[in-house]
Amino acid sequence: MKCIKTSVTLLLSAGAMCALWAQAAEFPRTADGKPDFSGFYDIATITPLQRPEFLGDRKFISAEEAEEARSRVAARKSEGDKTSDPERDAPPDGGDGSPGAAGNVGGYNSFWIDNGDDTNQVNGEFRTSIIVEPANGRRPKFTKATQAKRTKRRSNYRKNSGTAWWLERDEAGPYDNPEQRPLAERCLLGFGSTSGPPMLPVLYNNVKQIVQTPKHVMILNEMVHDARVIRMDDKHLPDTIRSYMGDSIGHWEGDTLVVDTSNFNDRPGLSGASSSLHVVERFQAATDGTLLYSFTVNDDTIWEGAWSGEYSWPKTDSVVFEYACHEGNYALGNIMRGARILEQDVLTGKGGDE
Amino acid sequence: MGLLAQYEAHQVRAAEYNNLPRARIRAHQHLSGPDRSLTSYHRIALTPDLDGLRLITLLTTACPRTNCAHRPRPDPAAGLPLRGVMANRSPIAHADLLQQYKRRYVARMHTQTSSVLAGFSRMHTRRRPLRQALTSLRIATLFINRLFINRLFDHLFDRLRDRRNTRLTGMGHPTESAAQPGPRTLLASALLFAFVVVGPGTAFAAGHLAGEHYTPPRAPGTTHPDFNGVWQAMNEANYDLEAHVGRPAMSLREGPHGPLPSAAVIALGAVGAVPPSLGVVKGDGTIPYKPQALAKRDANHADWLNRDPEVKCYLPGIPRANYIDHPFQILQGERSLFFAYQYAGAVRDVYLKDPGLAPVDSWMGQSVATWDGDTLVIDVTAQNGETWFDRAGNHHSGQLHVRERYTLTGPDHIRYQVTITDPETFTRPWDIEMILYRRVEANAQIMQFKCVEYVEELLYGKWRRHPLED
């Protein structure tokens, strides 16, 4: 019995040492003694930003539930991977009504989608949402002014009826000018706050690269090749210098890299936020060898309170390939030309079949 | 330096000159060549060479005669070594100088030993068996060399004495005696070879022999020079790589008395003109196009406004990204190397290990780094052939291979040399060379320049619901 006890203790301590060793090996230290986060991370996960409401305050699920979710997603993807029928008809006018990023006129199948297979695991917990604060895992309510703006903006999103419906009203239409289109359509930023900050997982192109030097940390966002160059131990730029991804400065708190970002323009990478946005991000080595990314968002002109999230960034052997968006952006021009053609149809009394 | 000041300096130098040891005086005469009036004063240093000793003039100063003003001389204030101009192989030297050199060499070895040991102890906390083994080997070599260094210098002293005696008694010609290496010379050569090839002073000795005098600081945690910083070219290469006189505009048309700005760019006036340049293409200054490719260049030039990818804010490709008129930042970590460009937010991750053929062509290509001593060499392949070299229509195909060489020649300067190979477009490989300057301002940084939104009116303006009026 005693022998078994000793063996167990030995095994356990060996295991603990291995764990520590592994962690040290995962993140070597730089010459100045900081953990070196340089490398590539694939941040794709099926854990959503906001927790589904029916889960309430339930922060994580069991390993069995996570496995179930994994196989559900895998089944859906393999269904989507099926070869398209070459004899199929064109989609019906205005699309087939199915939802998704592809729109409803047929688009991406699973081949193009790379949004993760697994529930994100933080400290061994299978998380139900990236947001951890407030406790319900959902963003706080929008302020009243924001709510009103959003309702108005939503009136510009309609199912494609194949007609220039915006001519029926006196206001500007959603396709009048390129500046009205979303930043991602214009190749100015990736969608869904993939560039951030905060940097969130999206439908595809979820690989991040970190390059760490004594005076800077650079985080490359795959979509639209946006490099965030974070200046260490510096002051923020003057208030008048504003940009889509804001001005990021960093410092170390022990082994944690803390990045503070402000000076956003009026359309930050975080969808819905304003130029008042302030984001604090924290990067630290997790015990399982991943990089734990956590953030706090503050924009009191948009949300009634601050909100925070965290999720782990697993390392990957993949690299970041070029995402030359603008160079091949036929979409934006065609969206606008399409709108002009629909308008002509209305004005000349022609149908939408032209 | 004014004439009077020069004269005064000469007096001081002359006083020193009279006190110089005999062998050193002879060195002066030798170095001064046919001009026996000794109008210049040389501080000389010695480095061991395979053939004995190499004399290098470090500084040439105090020239009281106006007729020596045309001579190539280094700036004494800068104190830069004048290598190449006056470097001369000569057996004449003096033991004092050799002694001095020995002291410096030993000091350098001490520094290297301690830095290598420091690196080793730091590395001990990590798990890198290969690097540890290499460092152990390096330490062993260091200690072996330290055992041999006294013997080597003793030998050199002997040889010096022999040669000086020969010369002072007028026996034989110095070059003749140098041309007949005795057994001791051979021993010295062998020892020196051991030093130069396997010794810890490799970078130092090789640097001297190859002609580099600036030893850049190492990037923290690495053995490589530190290229971290914000850099920018300061030349007209992005207007036209080749030598050219000023032009009224980038987009031209024939006028009654010569070229004039085309209608689309008249309003820019002097702001739209092309500044002149002596060019950055090495050799005869022209790009060796094949006939058809030359015709395409001329057509590109004539239709510049419609064809230059820069006008549409497309990714610039390499090497244009490095001399387009925006700064860029090199981020050099211990395990990664990355270039972030301000123009169009272009980026390039430079692989430190060759992943083999790129899986797909791209605008910025695939960059793979190697080190040639302290020179960073980057091979860029898999560029898609859509990018240009400049605003003059100089172009290439998808067969382009760009080899870049980055050498720090001082704390704030990179000598940037590029070899362009593209058999589809050019008759032979050709080179460009320029200096990249560090942006030394305390707040130097790259900023957001998403020119994509600046060209939306150009590209999509005509499809607005209400196009803007002219």
PDB file of C-alpha atoms in Angstrom, chain B residues 254-448:
ATOM      1  CA  GLU B 254       3.488  65.788 -76.732  1.00  0.00           C
ATOM      2  CA  GLY B 255       3.334  69.577 -76.730  1.00  0.00           C
ATOM      3  CA  PRO B 256       4.285  71.978 -79.517  1.00  0.00           C
ATOM      4  CA  HIS B 257       7.772  72.366 -78.061  1.00  0.00           C
ATOM      5  CA  GLY B 258       8.302  69.127 -76.169  1.00  0.00           C
ATOM      6  CA  PRO B 259       6.501  66.981 -73.580  1.00  0.00           C
ATOM      7  CA  LEU B 260       3.815  68.525 -71.360  1.00  0.00           C
ATOM      8  CA  PRO B 261       1.687  67.164 -68.523  1.00  0.00           C
ATOM      9  CA  SER B 262      -1.279  65.186 -69.782  1.00  0.00           C
ATOM     10  CA  ALA B 263      -4.703  66.711 -69.212  1.00  0.00           C
ATOM     11  CA  ALA B 264      -5.494  64.552 -66.183  1.00  0.00           C
ATOM     12  CA  VAL B 265      -2.587  65.892 -64.128  1.00  0.00           C
ATOM     13  CA  ILE B 266      -2.189  69.518 -65.290  1.00  0.00           C
ATOM     14  CA  ALA B 267      -3.792  70.866 -62.129  1.00  0.00           C
ATOM     15  CA  LEU B 268      -1.031  69.406 -59.953  1.00  0.00           C
ATOM     16  CA  GLY B 269       1.524  71.822 -61.398  1.00  0.00           C
ATOM     17  CA  ALA B 270       4.995  71.576 -59.872  1.00  0.00           C
ATOM     18  CA  VAL B 271       3.711  69.160 -57.218  1.00  0.00           C
ATOM     19  CA  GLY B 272       3.163  66.559 -59.929  1.00  0.00           C
ATOM     20  CA  ALA B 273       6.604  66.928 -61.524  1.00  0.00           C
ATOM     21  CA  VAL B 274       9.230  64.179 -61.530  1.00  0.00           C
ATOM     22  CA  PRO B 275      12.410  65.081 -59.612  1.00  0.00           C
ATOM     23  CA  PRO B 276      15.717  64.261 -61.326  1.00  0.00           C
ATOM     24  CA  SER B 277      18.041  61.477 -60.218  1.00  0.00           C
ATOM     25  CA  LEU B 278      21.292  59.799 -61.158  1.00  0.00           C
ATOM     26  CA  GLY B 279      19.493  56.526 -60.741  1.00  0.00           C
ATOM     27  CA  VAL B 280      20.048  53.484 -58.552  1.00  0.00           C
ATOM     28  CA  VAL B 281      20.754  50.865 -61.213  1.00  0.00           C
ATOM     29  CA  LYS B 282      24.328  49.611 -60.957  1.00  0.00           C
ATOM     30  CA  GLY B 283      26.670  49.224 -63.918  1.00  0.00           C
ATOM     31  CA  ASP B 284      25.733  51.340 -66.917  1.00  0.00           C
ATOM     32  CA  GLY B 285      22.608  52.588 -65.157  1.00  0.00           C
ATOM     33  CA  THR B 286      20.071  51.067 -67.529  1.00  0.00           C
ATOM     34  CA  ILE B 287      17.851  48.059 -67.048  1.00  0.00           C
ATOM     35  CA  PRO B 288      18.792  45.236 -69.481  1.00  0.00           C
ATOM     36  CA  TYR B 289      15.349  44.642 -70.988  1.00  0.00           C
ATOM     37  CA  LYS B 290      14.679  42.191 -73.761  1.00  0.00           C
ATOM     38  CA  PRO B 291      13.302  44.095 -76.799  1.00  0.00           C
ATOM     39  CA  GLN B 292       9.640  43.200 -76.232  1.00  0.00           C
ATOM     40  CA  ALA B 293       9.866  43.943 -72.516  1.00  0.00           C
ATOM     41  CA  LEU B 294      11.423  47.315 -73.301  1.00  0.00           C
ATOM     42  CA  ALA B 295       8.516  48.117 -75.594  1.00  0.00           C
ATOM     43  CA  LYS B 296       6.147  47.200 -72.778  1.00  0.00           C
ATOM     44  CA  ARG B 297       8.031  49.478 -70.382  1.00  0.00           C
ATOM     45  CA  ASP B 298       7.663  52.375 -72.808  1.00  0.00           C
ATOM     46  CA  ALA B 299       3.975  51.631 -73.259  1.00  0.00           C
ATOM     47  CA  ASN B 300       3.570  51.470 -69.469  1.00  0.00           C
ATOM     48  CA  HIS B 301       5.282  54.821 -69.170  1.00  0.00           C
ATOM     49  CA  ALA B 302       3.044  56.381 -71.795  1.00  0.00           C
ATOM     50  CA  ASP B 303      -0.104  55.023 -70.113  1.00  0.00           C
ATOM     51  CA  TRP B 304       1.192  55.407 -66.558  1.00  0.00           C
ATOM     52  CA  LEU B 305      -1.974  56.807 -65.032  1.00  0.00           C
ATOM     53  CA  ASN B 306      -4.044  53.808 -66.060  1.00  0.00           C
ATOM     54  CA  ARG B 307      -1.462  51.123 -65.497  1.00  0.00           C
ATOM     55  CA  ASP B 308       0.624  51.843 -62.391  1.00  0.00           C
ATOM     56  CA  PRO B 309      -0.645  49.591 -59.570  1.00  0.00           C
ATOM     57  CA  GLU B 310       0.358  52.283 -57.060  1.00  0.00           C
ATOM     58  CA  VAL B 311      -2.296  54.620 -58.490  1.00  0.00           C
ATOM     59  CA  LYS B 312      -4.943  52.084 -57.454  1.00  0.00           C
ATOM     60  CA  CYS B 313      -3.387  51.426 -54.051  1.00  0.00           C
ATOM     61  CA  TYR B 314      -2.454  47.862 -54.912  1.00  0.00           C
ATOM     62  CA  LEU B 315       0.161  46.030 -52.880  1.00  0.00           C
ATOM     63  CA  PRO B 316       3.610  47.211 -54.015  1.00  0.00           C
ATOM     64  CA  GLY B 317       5.694  44.022 -54.211  1.00  0.00           C
ATOM     65  CA  ILE B 318       9.412  43.786 -53.499  1.00  0.00           C
ATOM     66  CA  PRO B 319      11.648  45.767 -53.900  1.00  0.00           C
ATOM     67  CA  ARG B 320       9.309  48.721 -54.597  1.00  0.00           C
ATOM     68  CA  ALA B 321       7.814  48.550 -51.089  1.00  0.00           C
ATOM     69  CA  ASN B 322      11.218  49.456 -49.647  1.00  0.00           C
ATOM     70  CA  TYR B 323      11.676  52.717 -51.563  1.00  0.00           C
ATOM     71  CA  ILE B 324       8.107  53.861 -52.089  1.00  0.00           C
ATOM     72  CA  ASP B 325       7.850  57.182 -50.289  1.00  0.00           C
ATOM     73  CA  HIS B 326       6.613  55.865 -46.948  1.00  0.00           C
ATOM     74  CA  PRO B 327       8.472  54.530 -43.912  1.00  0.00           C
ATOM     75  CA  PHE B 328       8.423  50.858 -43.015  1.00  0.00           C
ATOM     76  CA  GLN B 329       9.220  49.024 -39.827  1.00  0.00           C
ATOM     77  CA  ILE B 330      11.440  45.990 -39.366  1.00  0.00           C
ATOM     78  CA  LEU B 331      10.351  43.879 -36.405  1.00  0.00           C
ATOM     79  CA  GLN B 332      13.106  41.438 -35.549  1.00  0.00           C
ATOM     80  CA  GLY B 333      12.340  39.124 -32.671  1.00  0.00           C
ATOM     81  CA  GLU B 334      14.413  36.251 -31.403  1.00  0.00           C
ATOM     82  CA  ARG B 335      12.518  33.796 -33.573  1.00  0.00           C
ATOM     83  CA  SER B 336      10.888  35.922 -36.232  1.00  0.00           C
ATOM     84  CA  LEU B 337      11.466  38.679 -38.747  1.00  0.00           C
ATOM     85  CA  PHE B 338       8.667  40.826 -40.075  1.00  0.00           C
ATOM     86  CA  PHE B 339       8.368  43.893 -42.306  1.00  0.00           C
ATOM     87  CA  ALA B 340       5.370  46.186 -41.798  1.00  0.00           C
ATOM     88  CA  TYR B 341       4.929  48.875 -44.447  1.00  0.00           C
ATOM     89  CA  GLN B 342       2.983  52.073 -44.022  1.00  0.00           C
ATOM     90  CA  TYR B 343       2.017  52.193 -47.700  1.00  0.00           C
ATOM     91  CA  ALA B 344      -1.255  50.279 -48.150  1.00  0.00           C
ATOM     92  CA  GLY B 345      -0.586  48.472 -44.855  1.00  0.00           C
ATOM     93  CA  ALA B 346       1.493  45.975 -46.814  1.00  0.00           C
ATOM     94  CA  VAL B 347       3.235  43.264 -44.791  1.00  0.00           C
ATOM     95  CA  ARG B 348       5.781  40.536 -45.261  1.00  0.00           C
ATOM     96  CA  ASP B 349       6.657  37.769 -42.892  1.00  0.00           C
ATOM     97  CA  VAL B 350      10.238  36.769 -43.612  1.00  0.00           C
ATOM     98  CA  TYR B 351      10.703  33.043 -43.090  1.00  0.00           C
ATOM     99  CA  LEU B 352      13.841  32.078 -41.194  1.00  0.00           C
ATOM    100  CA  LYS B 353      13.519  28.528 -42.490  1.00  0.00           C
ATOM    101  CA  ASP B 354      12.959  27.852 -46.144  1.00  0.00           C
ATOM    102  CA  PRO B 355       9.536  26.204 -46.499  1.00  0.00           C
ATOM    103  CA  GLY B 356      10.282  25.319 -50.132  1.00  0.00           C
ATOM    104  CA  LEU B 357       8.295  26.441 -53.120  1.00  0.00           C
ATOM    105  CA  ALA B 358       5.483  28.868 -52.235  1.00  0.00           C
ATOM    106  CA  PRO B 359       2.070  27.206 -52.542  1.00  0.00           C
ATOM    107  CA  VAL B 360       0.671  30.175 -54.443  1.00  0.00           C
ATOM    108  CA  ASP B 361       1.873  33.407 -56.041  1.00  0.00           C
ATOM    109  CA  SER B 362       1.052  36.645 -54.271  1.00  0.00           C
ATOM    110  CA  TRP B 363       1.556  40.397 -54.560  1.00  0.00           C
ATOM    111  CA  MET B 364       4.269  40.510 -51.889  1.00  0.00           C
ATOM    112  CA  GLY B 365       5.770  37.116 -52.683  1.00  0.00           C
ATOM    113  CA  GLN B 366       7.461  34.680 -50.330  1.00  0.00           C
ATOM    114  CA  SER B 367      10.505  35.933 -48.432  1.00  0.00           C
ATOM    115  CA  VAL B 368      13.164  33.612 -47.010  1.00  0.00           C
ATOM    116  CA  ALA B 369      16.084  34.953 -44.961  1.00  0.00           C
ATOM    117  CA  THR B 370      19.635  33.720 -44.653  1.00  0.00           C
ATOM    118  CA  TRP B 371      22.672  35.392 -43.129  1.00  0.00           C
ATOM    119  CA  ASP B 372      25.905  36.149 -44.915  1.00  0.00           C
ATOM    120  CA  GLY B 373      27.998  37.182 -41.919  1.00  0.00           C
ATOM    121  CA  ASP B 374      26.323  40.358 -40.706  1.00  0.00           C
ATOM    122  CA  THR B 375      24.447  40.834 -43.953  1.00  0.00           C
ATOM    123  CA  LEU B 376      20.789  39.860 -44.012  1.00  0.00           C
ATOM    124  CA  VAL B 377      20.013  38.165 -47.307  1.00  0.00           C
ATOM    125  CA  ILE B 378      16.375  37.751 -48.330  1.00  0.00           C
ATOM    126  CA  ASP B 379      15.282  35.768 -51.355  1.00  0.00           C
ATOM    127  CA  VAL B 380      11.881  36.809 -52.638  1.00  0.00           C
ATOM    128  CA  THR B 381      10.068  34.500 -55.015  1.00  0.00           C
ATOM    129  CA  ALA B 382       6.461  33.794 -56.038  1.00  0.00           C
ATOM    130  CA  GLN B 383       5.559  37.408 -56.765  1.00  0.00           C
ATOM    131  CA  ASN B 384       2.612  37.446 -59.123  1.00  0.00           C
ATOM    132  CA  GLY B 385       4.039  39.643 -61.886  1.00  0.00           C
ATOM    133  CA  GLU B 386       1.401  42.351 -61.402  1.00  0.00           C
ATOM    134  CA  THR B 387       3.636  44.752 -59.479  1.00  0.00           C
ATOM    135  CA  TRP B 388       5.988  47.377 -60.913  1.00  0.00           C
ATOM    136  CA  PHE B 389       9.376  48.724 -59.895  1.00  0.00           C
ATOM    137  CA  ASP B 390       8.523  52.421 -60.137  1.00  0.00           C
ATOM    138  CA  ARG B 391       6.290  55.124 -61.611  1.00  0.00           C
ATOM    139  CA  ALA B 392       8.174  55.016 -64.916  1.00  0.00           C
ATOM    140  CA  GLY B 393       6.630  51.730 -66.019  1.00  0.00           C
ATOM    141  CA  ASN B 394       9.563  49.475 -65.178  1.00  0.00           C
ATOM    142  CA  HIS B 395       8.115  46.025 -64.818  1.00  0.00           C
ATOM    143  CA  HIS B 396       8.810  42.300 -64.496  1.00  0.00           C
ATOM    144  CA  SER B 397       7.113  38.962 -64.974  1.00  0.00           C
ATOM    145  CA  GLY B 398       5.986  36.270 -62.557  1.00  0.00           C
ATOM    146  CA  GLN B 399       9.426  34.658 -63.006  1.00  0.00           C
ATOM    147  CA  LEU B 400      10.958  37.405 -60.882  1.00  0.00           C
ATOM    148  CA  HIS B 401      13.539  36.398 -58.290  1.00  0.00           C
ATOM    149  CA  VAL B 402      14.655  39.219 -56.018  1.00  0.00           C
ATOM    150  CA  ARG B 403      17.698  38.767 -53.819  1.00  0.00           C
ATOM    151  CA  GLU B 404      18.024  41.511 -51.257  1.00  0.00           C
ATOM    152  CA  ARG B 405      21.070  42.235 -49.128  1.00  0.00           C
ATOM    153  CA  TYR B 406      20.742  44.397 -46.042  1.00  0.00           C
ATOM    154  CA  THR B 407      23.986  45.556 -44.416  1.00  0.00           C
ATOM    155  CA  LEU B 408      24.156  47.970 -41.506  1.00  0.00           C
ATOM    156  CA  THR B 409      26.975  50.404 -42.343  1.00  0.00           C
ATOM    157  CA  GLY B 410      26.354  52.497 -39.242  1.00  0.00           C
ATOM    158  CA  PRO B 411      23.756  52.744 -36.488  1.00  0.00           C
ATOM    159  CA  ASP B 412      21.275  54.541 -38.759  1.00  0.00           C
ATOM    160  CA  HIS B 413      22.102  53.307 -42.269  1.00  0.00           C
ATOM    161  CA  ILE B 414      21.404  50.140 -44.187  1.00  0.00           C
ATOM    162  CA  ARG B 415      23.140  49.496 -47.477  1.00  0.00           C
ATOM    163  CA  TYR B 416      20.346  47.940 -49.510  1.00  0.00           C
ATOM    164  CA  GLN B 417      21.495  45.925 -52.504  1.00  0.00           C
ATOM    165  CA  VAL B 418      19.114  44.078 -54.761  1.00  0.00           C
ATOM    166  CA  THR B 419      19.773  41.623 -57.540  1.00  0.00           C
ATOM    167  CA  ILE B 420      16.889  41.261 -59.983  1.00  0.00           C
ATOM    168  CA  THR B 421      16.669  38.053 -61.986  1.00  0.00           C
ATOM    169  CA  ASP B 422      13.850  37.477 -64.458  1.00  0.00           C
ATOM    170  CA  PRO B 423      14.896  35.668 -67.637  1.00  0.00           C
ATOM    171  CA  GLU B 424      11.510  36.323 -69.196  1.00  0.00           C
ATOM    172  CA  THR B 425      11.973  40.101 -69.030  1.00  0.00           C
ATOM    173  CA  PHE B 426      15.708  40.801 -68.824  1.00  0.00           C
ATOM    174  CA  THR B 427      18.752  39.652 -70.750  1.00  0.00           C
ATOM    175  CA  ARG B 428      20.779  39.225 -67.559  1.00  0.00           C
ATOM    176  CA  PRO B 429      20.497  39.769 -63.797  1.00  0.00           C
ATOM    177  CA  TRP B 430      20.939  43.405 -62.755  1.00  0.00           C
ATOM    178  CA  ASP B 431      21.477  45.234 -59.493  1.00  0.00           C
ATOM    179  CA  ILE B 432      20.188  48.244 -57.684  1.00  0.00           C
ATOM    180  CA  GLU B 433      21.786  49.781 -54.632  1.00  0.00           C
ATOM    181  CA  MET B 434      20.687  52.496 -52.261  1.00  0.00           C
ATOM    182  CA  ILE B 435      20.799  53.527 -48.625  1.00  0.00           C
ATOM    183  CA  LEU B 436      17.882  53.045 -46.260  1.00  0.00           C
ATOM    184  CA  TYR B 437      17.845  55.599 -43.483  1.00  0.00           C
ATOM    185  CA  ARG B 438      16.620  55.100 -39.962  1.00  0.00           C
ATOM    186  CA  ARG B 439      13.830  57.452 -39.020  1.00  0.00           C
ATOM    187  CA  VAL B 440      15.604  58.742 -35.919  1.00  0.00           C
ATOM    188  CA  GLU B 441      12.777  60.910 -34.566  1.00  0.00           C
ATOM    189  CA  ALA B 442      11.851  59.874 -31.038  1.00  0.00           C
ATOM    190  CA  ASN B 443       8.245  59.277 -32.136  1.00  0.00           C
ATOM    191  CA  ALA B 444       9.091  57.569 -35.441  1.00  0.00           C
ATOM    192  CA  GLN B 445       6.443  54.976 -36.277  1.00  0.00           C
ATOM    193  CA  ILE B 446       4.376  53.750 -39.167  1.00  0.00           C
ATOM    194  CA  MET B 447       0.842  55.079 -39.222  1.00  0.00           C
ATOM    195  CA  GLN B 448      -2.434  54.088 -40.843  1.00  0.00           C
TER     196      GLN B 448
END
